[in-house]
mmCIF file with all atom_site columns, C-alpha atoms and ligand atoms in Angstrom:
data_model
loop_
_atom_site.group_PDB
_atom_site.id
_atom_site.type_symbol
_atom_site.label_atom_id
_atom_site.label_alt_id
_atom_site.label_comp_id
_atom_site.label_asym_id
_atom_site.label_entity_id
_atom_site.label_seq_id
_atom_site.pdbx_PDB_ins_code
_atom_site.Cartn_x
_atom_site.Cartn_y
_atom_site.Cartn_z
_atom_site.occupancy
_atom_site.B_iso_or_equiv
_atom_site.pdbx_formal_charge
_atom_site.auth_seq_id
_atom_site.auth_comp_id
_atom_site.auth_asym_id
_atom_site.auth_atom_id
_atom_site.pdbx_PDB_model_num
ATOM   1   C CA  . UNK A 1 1   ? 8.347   47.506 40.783 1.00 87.00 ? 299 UNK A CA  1
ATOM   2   C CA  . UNK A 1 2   ? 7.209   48.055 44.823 1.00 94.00 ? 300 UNK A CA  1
ATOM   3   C CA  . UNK A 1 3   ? 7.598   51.405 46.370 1.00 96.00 ? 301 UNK A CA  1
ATOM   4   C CA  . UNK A 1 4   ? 11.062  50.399 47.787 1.00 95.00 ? 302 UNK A CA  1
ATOM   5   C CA  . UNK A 1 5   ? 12.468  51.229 44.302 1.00 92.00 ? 303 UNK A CA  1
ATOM   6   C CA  . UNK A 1 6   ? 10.021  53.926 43.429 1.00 92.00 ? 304 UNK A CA  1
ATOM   7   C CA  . UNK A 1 7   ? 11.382  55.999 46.475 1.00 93.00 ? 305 UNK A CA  1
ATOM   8   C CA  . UNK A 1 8   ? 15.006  54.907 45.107 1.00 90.00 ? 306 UNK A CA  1
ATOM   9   C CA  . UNK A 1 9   ? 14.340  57.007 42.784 1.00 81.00 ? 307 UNK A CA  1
ATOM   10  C CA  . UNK A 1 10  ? 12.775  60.021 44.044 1.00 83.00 ? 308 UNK A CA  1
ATOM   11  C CA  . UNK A 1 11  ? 14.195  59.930 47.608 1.00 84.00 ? 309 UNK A CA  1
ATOM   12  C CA  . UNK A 1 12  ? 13.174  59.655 50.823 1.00 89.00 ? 310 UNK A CA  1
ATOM   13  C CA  . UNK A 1 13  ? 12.494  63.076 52.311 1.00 91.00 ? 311 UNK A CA  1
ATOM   14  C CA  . UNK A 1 14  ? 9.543   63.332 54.607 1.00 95.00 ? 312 UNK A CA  1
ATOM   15  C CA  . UNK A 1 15  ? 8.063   66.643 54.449 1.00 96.00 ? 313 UNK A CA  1
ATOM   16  C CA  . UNK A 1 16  ? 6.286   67.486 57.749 1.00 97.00 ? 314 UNK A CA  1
ATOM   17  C CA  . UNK A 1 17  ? 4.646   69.761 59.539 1.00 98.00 ? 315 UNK A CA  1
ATOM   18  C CA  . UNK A 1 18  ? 3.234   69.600 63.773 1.00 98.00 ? 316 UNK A CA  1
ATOM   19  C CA  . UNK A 1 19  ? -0.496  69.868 64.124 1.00 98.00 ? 317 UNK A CA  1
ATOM   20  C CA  . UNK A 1 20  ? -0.472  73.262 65.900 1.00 98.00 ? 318 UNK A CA  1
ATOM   21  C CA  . UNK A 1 21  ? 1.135   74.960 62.887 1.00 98.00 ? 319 UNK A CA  1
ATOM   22  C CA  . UNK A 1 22  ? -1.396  77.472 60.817 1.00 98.00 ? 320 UNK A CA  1
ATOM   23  C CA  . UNK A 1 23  ? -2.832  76.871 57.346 1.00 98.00 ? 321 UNK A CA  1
ATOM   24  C CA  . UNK A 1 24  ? -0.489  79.563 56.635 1.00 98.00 ? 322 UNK A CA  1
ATOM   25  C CA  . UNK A 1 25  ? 2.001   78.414 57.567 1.00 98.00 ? 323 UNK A CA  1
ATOM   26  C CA  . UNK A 1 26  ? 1.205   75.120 55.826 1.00 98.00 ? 324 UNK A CA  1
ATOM   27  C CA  . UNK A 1 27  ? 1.037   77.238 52.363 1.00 98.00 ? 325 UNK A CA  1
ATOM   28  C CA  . UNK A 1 28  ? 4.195   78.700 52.646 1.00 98.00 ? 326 UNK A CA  1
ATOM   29  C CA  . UNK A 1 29  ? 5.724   74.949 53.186 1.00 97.00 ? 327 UNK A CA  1
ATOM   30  C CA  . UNK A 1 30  ? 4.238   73.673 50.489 1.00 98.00 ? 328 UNK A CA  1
ATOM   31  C CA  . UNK A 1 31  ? 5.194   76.726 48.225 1.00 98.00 ? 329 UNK A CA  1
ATOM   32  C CA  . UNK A 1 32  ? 8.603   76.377 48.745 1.00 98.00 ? 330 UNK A CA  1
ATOM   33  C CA  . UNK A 1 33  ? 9.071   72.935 48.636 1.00 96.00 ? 331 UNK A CA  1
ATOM   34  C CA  . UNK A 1 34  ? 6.634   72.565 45.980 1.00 95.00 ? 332 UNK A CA  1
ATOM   35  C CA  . UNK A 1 35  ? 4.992   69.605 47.096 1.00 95.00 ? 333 UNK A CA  1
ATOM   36  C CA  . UNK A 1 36  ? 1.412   69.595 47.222 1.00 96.00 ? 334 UNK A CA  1
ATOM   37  C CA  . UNK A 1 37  ? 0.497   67.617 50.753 1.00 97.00 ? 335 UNK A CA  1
ATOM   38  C CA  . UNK A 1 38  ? 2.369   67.781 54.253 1.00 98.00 ? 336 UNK A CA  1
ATOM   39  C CA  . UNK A 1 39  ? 2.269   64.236 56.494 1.00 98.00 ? 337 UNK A CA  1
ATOM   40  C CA  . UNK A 1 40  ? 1.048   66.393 60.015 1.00 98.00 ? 338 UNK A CA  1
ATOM   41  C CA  . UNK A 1 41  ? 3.596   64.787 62.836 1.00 97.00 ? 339 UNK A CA  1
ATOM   42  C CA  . UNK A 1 42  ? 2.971   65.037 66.782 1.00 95.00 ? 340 UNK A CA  1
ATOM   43  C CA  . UNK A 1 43  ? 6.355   65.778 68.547 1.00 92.00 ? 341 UNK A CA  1
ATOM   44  C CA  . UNK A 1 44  ? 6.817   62.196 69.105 1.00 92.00 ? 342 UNK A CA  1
ATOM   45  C CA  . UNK A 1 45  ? 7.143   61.532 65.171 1.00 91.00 ? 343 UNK A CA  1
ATOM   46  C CA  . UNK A 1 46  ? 4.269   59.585 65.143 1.00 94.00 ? 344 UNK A CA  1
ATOM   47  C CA  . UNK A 1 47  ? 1.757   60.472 61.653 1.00 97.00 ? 345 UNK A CA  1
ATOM   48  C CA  . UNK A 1 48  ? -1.205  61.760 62.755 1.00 97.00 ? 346 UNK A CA  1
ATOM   49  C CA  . UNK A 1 49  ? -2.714  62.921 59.837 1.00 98.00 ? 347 UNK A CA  1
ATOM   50  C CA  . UNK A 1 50  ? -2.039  64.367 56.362 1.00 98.00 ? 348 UNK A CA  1
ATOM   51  C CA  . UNK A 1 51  ? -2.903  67.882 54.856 1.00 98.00 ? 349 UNK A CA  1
ATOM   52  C CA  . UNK A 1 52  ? -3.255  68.778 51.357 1.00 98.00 ? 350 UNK A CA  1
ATOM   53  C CA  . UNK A 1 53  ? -3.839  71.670 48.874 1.00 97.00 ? 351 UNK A CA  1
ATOM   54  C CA  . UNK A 1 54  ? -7.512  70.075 48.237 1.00 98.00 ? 352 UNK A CA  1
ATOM   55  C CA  . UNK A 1 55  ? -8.247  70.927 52.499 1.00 98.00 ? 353 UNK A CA  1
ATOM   56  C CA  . UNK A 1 56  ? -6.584  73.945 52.073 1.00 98.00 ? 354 UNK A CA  1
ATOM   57  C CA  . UNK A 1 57  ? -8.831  74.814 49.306 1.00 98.00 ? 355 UNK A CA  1
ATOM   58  C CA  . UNK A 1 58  ? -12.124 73.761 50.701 1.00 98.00 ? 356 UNK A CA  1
ATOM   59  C CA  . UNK A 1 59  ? -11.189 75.483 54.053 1.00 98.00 ? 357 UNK A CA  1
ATOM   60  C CA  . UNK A 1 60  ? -10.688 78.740 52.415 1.00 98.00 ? 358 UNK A CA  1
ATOM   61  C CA  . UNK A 1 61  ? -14.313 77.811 50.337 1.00 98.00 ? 359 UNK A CA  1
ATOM   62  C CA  . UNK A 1 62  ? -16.006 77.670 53.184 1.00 97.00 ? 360 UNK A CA  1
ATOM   63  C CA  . UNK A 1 63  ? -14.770 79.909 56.293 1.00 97.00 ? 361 UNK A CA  1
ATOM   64  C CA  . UNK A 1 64  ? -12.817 82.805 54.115 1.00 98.00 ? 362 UNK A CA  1
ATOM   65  C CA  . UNK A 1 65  ? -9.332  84.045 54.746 1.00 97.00 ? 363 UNK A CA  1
ATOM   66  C CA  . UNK A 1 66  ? -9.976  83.344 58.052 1.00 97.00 ? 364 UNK A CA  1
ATOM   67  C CA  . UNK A 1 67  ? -8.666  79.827 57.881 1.00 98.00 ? 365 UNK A CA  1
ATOM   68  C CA  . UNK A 1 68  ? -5.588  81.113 57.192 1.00 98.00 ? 366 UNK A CA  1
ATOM   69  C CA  . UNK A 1 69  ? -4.767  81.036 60.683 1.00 98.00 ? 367 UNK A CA  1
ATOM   70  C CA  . UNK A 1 70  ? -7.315  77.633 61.527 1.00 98.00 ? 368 UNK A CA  1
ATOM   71  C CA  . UNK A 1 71  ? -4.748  74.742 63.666 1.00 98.00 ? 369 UNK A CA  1
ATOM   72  C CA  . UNK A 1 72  ? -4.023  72.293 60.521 1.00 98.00 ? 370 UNK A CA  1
ATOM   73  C CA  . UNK A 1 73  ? -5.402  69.251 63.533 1.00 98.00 ? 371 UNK A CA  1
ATOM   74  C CA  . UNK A 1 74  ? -8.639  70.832 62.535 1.00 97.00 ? 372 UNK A CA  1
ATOM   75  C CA  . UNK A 1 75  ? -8.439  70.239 58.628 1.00 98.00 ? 373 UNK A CA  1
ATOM   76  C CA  . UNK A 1 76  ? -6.208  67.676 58.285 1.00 98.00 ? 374 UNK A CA  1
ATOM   77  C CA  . UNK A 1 77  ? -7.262  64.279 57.128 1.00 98.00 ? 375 UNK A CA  1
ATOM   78  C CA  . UNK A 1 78  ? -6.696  62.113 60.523 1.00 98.00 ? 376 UNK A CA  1
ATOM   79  C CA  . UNK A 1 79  ? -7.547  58.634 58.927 1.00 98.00 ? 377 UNK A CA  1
ATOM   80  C CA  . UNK A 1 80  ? -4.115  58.189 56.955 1.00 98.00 ? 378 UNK A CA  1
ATOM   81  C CA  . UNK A 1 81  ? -4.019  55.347 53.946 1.00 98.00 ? 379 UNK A CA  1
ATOM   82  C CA  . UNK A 1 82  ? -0.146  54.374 54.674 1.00 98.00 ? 380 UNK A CA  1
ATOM   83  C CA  . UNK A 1 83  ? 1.644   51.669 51.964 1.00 98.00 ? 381 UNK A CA  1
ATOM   84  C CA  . UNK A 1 84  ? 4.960   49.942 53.128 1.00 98.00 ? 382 UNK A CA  1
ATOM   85  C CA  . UNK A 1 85  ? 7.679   49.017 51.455 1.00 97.00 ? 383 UNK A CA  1
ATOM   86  C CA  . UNK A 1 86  ? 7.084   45.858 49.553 1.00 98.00 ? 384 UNK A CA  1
ATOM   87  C CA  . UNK A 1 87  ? 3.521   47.372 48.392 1.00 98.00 ? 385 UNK A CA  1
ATOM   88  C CA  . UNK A 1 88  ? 3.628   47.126 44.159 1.00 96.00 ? 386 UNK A CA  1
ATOM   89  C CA  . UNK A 1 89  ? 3.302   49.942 42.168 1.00 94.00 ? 387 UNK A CA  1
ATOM   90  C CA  . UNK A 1 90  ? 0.240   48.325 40.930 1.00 93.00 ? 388 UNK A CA  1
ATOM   91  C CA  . UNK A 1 91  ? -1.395  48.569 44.411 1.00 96.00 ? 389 UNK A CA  1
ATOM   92  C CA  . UNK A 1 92  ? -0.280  51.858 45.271 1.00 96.00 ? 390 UNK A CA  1
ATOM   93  C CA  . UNK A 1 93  ? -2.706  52.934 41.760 1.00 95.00 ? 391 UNK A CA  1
ATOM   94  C CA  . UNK A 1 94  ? -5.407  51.344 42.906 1.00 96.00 ? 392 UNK A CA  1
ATOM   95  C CA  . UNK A 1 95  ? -5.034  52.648 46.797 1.00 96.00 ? 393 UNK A CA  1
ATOM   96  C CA  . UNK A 1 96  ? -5.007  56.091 44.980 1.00 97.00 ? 394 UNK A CA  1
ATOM   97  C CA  . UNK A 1 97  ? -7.969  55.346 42.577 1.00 96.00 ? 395 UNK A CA  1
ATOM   98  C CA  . UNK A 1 98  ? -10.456 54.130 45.077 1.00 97.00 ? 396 UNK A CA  1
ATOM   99  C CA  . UNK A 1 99  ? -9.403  56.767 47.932 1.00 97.00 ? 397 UNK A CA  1
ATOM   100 C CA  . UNK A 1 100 ? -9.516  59.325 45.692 1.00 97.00 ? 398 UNK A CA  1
ATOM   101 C CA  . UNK A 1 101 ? -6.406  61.040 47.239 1.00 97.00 ? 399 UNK A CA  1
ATOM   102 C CA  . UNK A 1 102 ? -2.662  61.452 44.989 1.00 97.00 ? 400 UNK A CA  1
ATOM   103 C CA  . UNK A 1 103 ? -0.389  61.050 47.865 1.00 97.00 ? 401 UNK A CA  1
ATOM   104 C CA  . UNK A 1 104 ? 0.069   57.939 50.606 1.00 98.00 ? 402 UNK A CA  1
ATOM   105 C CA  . UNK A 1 105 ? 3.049   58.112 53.192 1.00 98.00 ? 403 UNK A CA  1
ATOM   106 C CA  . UNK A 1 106 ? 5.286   54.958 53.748 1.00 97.00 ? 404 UNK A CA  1
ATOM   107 C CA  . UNK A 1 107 ? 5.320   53.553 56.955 1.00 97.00 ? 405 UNK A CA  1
ATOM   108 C CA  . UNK A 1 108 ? 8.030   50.896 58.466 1.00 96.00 ? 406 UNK A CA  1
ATOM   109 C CA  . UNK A 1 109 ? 8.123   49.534 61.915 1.00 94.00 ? 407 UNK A CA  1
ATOM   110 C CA  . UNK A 1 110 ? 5.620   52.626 62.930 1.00 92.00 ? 408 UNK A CA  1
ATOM   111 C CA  . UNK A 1 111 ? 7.754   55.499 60.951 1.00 94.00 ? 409 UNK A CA  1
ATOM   112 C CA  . UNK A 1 112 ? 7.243   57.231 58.149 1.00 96.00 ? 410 UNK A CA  1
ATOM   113 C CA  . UNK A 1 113 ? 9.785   56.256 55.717 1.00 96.00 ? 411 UNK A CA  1
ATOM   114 C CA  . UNK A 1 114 ? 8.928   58.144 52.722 1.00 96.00 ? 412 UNK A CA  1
ATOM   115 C CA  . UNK A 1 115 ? 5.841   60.099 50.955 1.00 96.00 ? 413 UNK A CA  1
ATOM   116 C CA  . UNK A 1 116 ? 4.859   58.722 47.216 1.00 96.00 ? 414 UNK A CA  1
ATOM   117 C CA  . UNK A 1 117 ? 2.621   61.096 44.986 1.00 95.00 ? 415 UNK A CA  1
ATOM   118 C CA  . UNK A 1 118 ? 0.450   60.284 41.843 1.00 95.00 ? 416 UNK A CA  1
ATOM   119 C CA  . UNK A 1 119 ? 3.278   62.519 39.955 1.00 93.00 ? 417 UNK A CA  1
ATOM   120 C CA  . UNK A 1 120 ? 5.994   59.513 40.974 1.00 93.00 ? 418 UNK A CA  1
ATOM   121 C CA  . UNK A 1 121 ? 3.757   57.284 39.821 1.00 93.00 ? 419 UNK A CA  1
ATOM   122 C CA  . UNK A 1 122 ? 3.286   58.502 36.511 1.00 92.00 ? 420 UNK A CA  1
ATOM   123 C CA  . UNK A 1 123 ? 6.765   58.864 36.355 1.00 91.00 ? 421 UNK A CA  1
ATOM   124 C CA  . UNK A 1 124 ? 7.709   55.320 36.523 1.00 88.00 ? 422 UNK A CA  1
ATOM   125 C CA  . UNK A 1 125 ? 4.588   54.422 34.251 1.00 88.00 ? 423 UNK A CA  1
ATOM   126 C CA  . UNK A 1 126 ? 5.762   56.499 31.554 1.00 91.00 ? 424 UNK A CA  1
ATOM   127 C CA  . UNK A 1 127 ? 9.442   55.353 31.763 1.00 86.00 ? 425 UNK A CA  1
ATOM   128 C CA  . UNK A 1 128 ? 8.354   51.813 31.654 1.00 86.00 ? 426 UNK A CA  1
ATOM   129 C CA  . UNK A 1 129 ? 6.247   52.542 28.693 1.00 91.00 ? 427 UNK A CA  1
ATOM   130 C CA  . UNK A 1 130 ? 8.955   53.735 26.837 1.00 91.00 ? 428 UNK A CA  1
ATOM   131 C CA  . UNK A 1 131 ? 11.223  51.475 27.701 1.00 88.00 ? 429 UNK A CA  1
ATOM   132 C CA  . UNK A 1 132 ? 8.418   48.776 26.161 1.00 89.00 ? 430 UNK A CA  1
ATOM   133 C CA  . UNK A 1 133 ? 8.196   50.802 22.620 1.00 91.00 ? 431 UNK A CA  1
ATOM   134 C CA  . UNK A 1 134 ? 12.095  50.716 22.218 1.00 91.00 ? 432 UNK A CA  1
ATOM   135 C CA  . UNK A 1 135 ? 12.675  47.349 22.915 1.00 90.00 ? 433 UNK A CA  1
ATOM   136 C CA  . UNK A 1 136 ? 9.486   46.781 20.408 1.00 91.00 ? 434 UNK A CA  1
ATOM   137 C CA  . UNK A 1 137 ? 10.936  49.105 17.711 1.00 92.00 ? 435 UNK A CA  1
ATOM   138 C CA  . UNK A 1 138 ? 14.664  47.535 18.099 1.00 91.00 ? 436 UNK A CA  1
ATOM   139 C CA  . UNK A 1 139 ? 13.014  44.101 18.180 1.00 90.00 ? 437 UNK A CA  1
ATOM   140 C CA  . UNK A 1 140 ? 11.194  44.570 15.211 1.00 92.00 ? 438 UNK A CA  1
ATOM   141 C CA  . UNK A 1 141 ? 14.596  46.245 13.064 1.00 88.00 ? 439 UNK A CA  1
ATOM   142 C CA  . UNK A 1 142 ? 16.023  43.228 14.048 1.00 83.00 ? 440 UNK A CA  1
ATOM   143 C CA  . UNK A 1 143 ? 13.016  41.145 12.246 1.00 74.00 ? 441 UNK A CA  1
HETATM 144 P P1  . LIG B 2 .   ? -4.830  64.748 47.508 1.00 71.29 ? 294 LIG B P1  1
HETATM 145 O O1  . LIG B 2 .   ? -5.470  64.184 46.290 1.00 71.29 ? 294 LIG B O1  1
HETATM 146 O O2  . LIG B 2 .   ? -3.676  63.902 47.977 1.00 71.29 ? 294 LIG B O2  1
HETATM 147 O O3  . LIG B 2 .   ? -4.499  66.200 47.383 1.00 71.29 ? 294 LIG B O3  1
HETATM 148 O O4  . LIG B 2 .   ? -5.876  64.621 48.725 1.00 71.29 ? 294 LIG B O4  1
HETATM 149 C C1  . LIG B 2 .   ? -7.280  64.671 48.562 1.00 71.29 ? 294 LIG B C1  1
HETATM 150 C C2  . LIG B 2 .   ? -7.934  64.470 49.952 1.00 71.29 ? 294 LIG B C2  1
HETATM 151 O O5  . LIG B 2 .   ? -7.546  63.177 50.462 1.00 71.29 ? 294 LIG B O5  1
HETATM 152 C C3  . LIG B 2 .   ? -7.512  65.474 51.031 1.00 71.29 ? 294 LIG B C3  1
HETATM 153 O O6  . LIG B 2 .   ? -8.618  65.655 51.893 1.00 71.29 ? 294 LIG B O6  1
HETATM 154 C C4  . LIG B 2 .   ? -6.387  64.777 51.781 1.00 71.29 ? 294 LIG B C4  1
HETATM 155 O O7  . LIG B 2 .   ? -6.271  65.174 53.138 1.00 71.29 ? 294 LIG B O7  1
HETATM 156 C C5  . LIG B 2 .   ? -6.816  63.323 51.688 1.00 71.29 ? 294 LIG B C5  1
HETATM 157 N N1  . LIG B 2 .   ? -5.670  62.416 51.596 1.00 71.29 ? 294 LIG B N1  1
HETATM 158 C C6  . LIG B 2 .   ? -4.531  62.590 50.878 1.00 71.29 ? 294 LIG B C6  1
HETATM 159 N N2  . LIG B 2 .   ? -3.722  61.542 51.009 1.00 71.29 ? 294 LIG B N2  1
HETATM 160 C C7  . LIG B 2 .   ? -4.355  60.666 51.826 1.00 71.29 ? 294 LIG B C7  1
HETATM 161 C C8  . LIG B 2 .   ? -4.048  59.376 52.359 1.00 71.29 ? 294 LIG B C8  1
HETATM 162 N N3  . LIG B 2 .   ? -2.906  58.749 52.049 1.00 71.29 ? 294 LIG B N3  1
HETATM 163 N N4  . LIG B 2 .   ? -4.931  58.802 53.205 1.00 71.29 ? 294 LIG B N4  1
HETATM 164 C C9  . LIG B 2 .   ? -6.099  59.403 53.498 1.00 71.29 ? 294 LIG B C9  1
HETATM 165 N N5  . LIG B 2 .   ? -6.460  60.602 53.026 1.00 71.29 ? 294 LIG B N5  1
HETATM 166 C C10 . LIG B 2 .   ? -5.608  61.233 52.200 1.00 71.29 ? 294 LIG B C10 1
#
């Protein structure tokens, strides 16, 4: 399984916000969407960084409500871990293990194509593990 067929599944919507906007702004986004990062576009398209509850959190933590209104360009993440297409699901686990993050965007020919989260991920484990126990349990009535 690559992330071609994991987005497939899930779709391909791109959830993004310009660098100007607030962290208010930001939270509303991902309230009603209920997603919990934003890929942070310049007006060209291009990614230029990525913004999640976790900066949210630790901006709040350590400048108040004032960061409410902070530019997300100042607590975004600007060095973005991207995956393509053919990238196995295998490798997308262990980009998320060792960065430490839950969420990479998917980049073709320079554009994002797609956002995959740790919850998509789990998804398709879980399906394929179940799909491994039935095929075990018919395998075995058929013993
Ligand atoms: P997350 O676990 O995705 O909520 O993100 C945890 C931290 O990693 C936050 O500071 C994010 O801005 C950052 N982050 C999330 N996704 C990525 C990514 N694909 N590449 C680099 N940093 C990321």
């Amino acid at each position: 399984m690559n992330v071609e067929q994991l987005l497939g599944d899930k779709g391909r919507e791109v959830i993004s916000v310009q660098p100007h906007r607030t962290l208010a702004e930001v939270i509303s986004t991902l309230t009603e969407r209920r997603i919990g990062a934003v890929a942070v576009m310049g007006a060209d398209g291009a990614l230029v960084g990525i913004l999640s509850e976790r900066d949210i959190i630790r901006a709040l933590g350590e400048h108040g409500a004032a960061a409410l209104e902070s530019a997300v360009s100042r607590v975004m993440t600007s060095k973005v871990v991207t995956c393509r297409y053919q990238t196995s699901v295998d490798e997308l686990m262990e980009l998320m293990t060792s960065g430490r993050f839950r969420h990479v965007p998917v980049v073709e020919s320079g554009r994002v194509v797609g956002i995959v989260s740790i919850g998509d991920v789990v998804k398709h484990r879980v399906a394929a593990i179940e799909a491994e126990s039935r095929a075990m349990r018919d395998y075995i009535a058929m013993a």
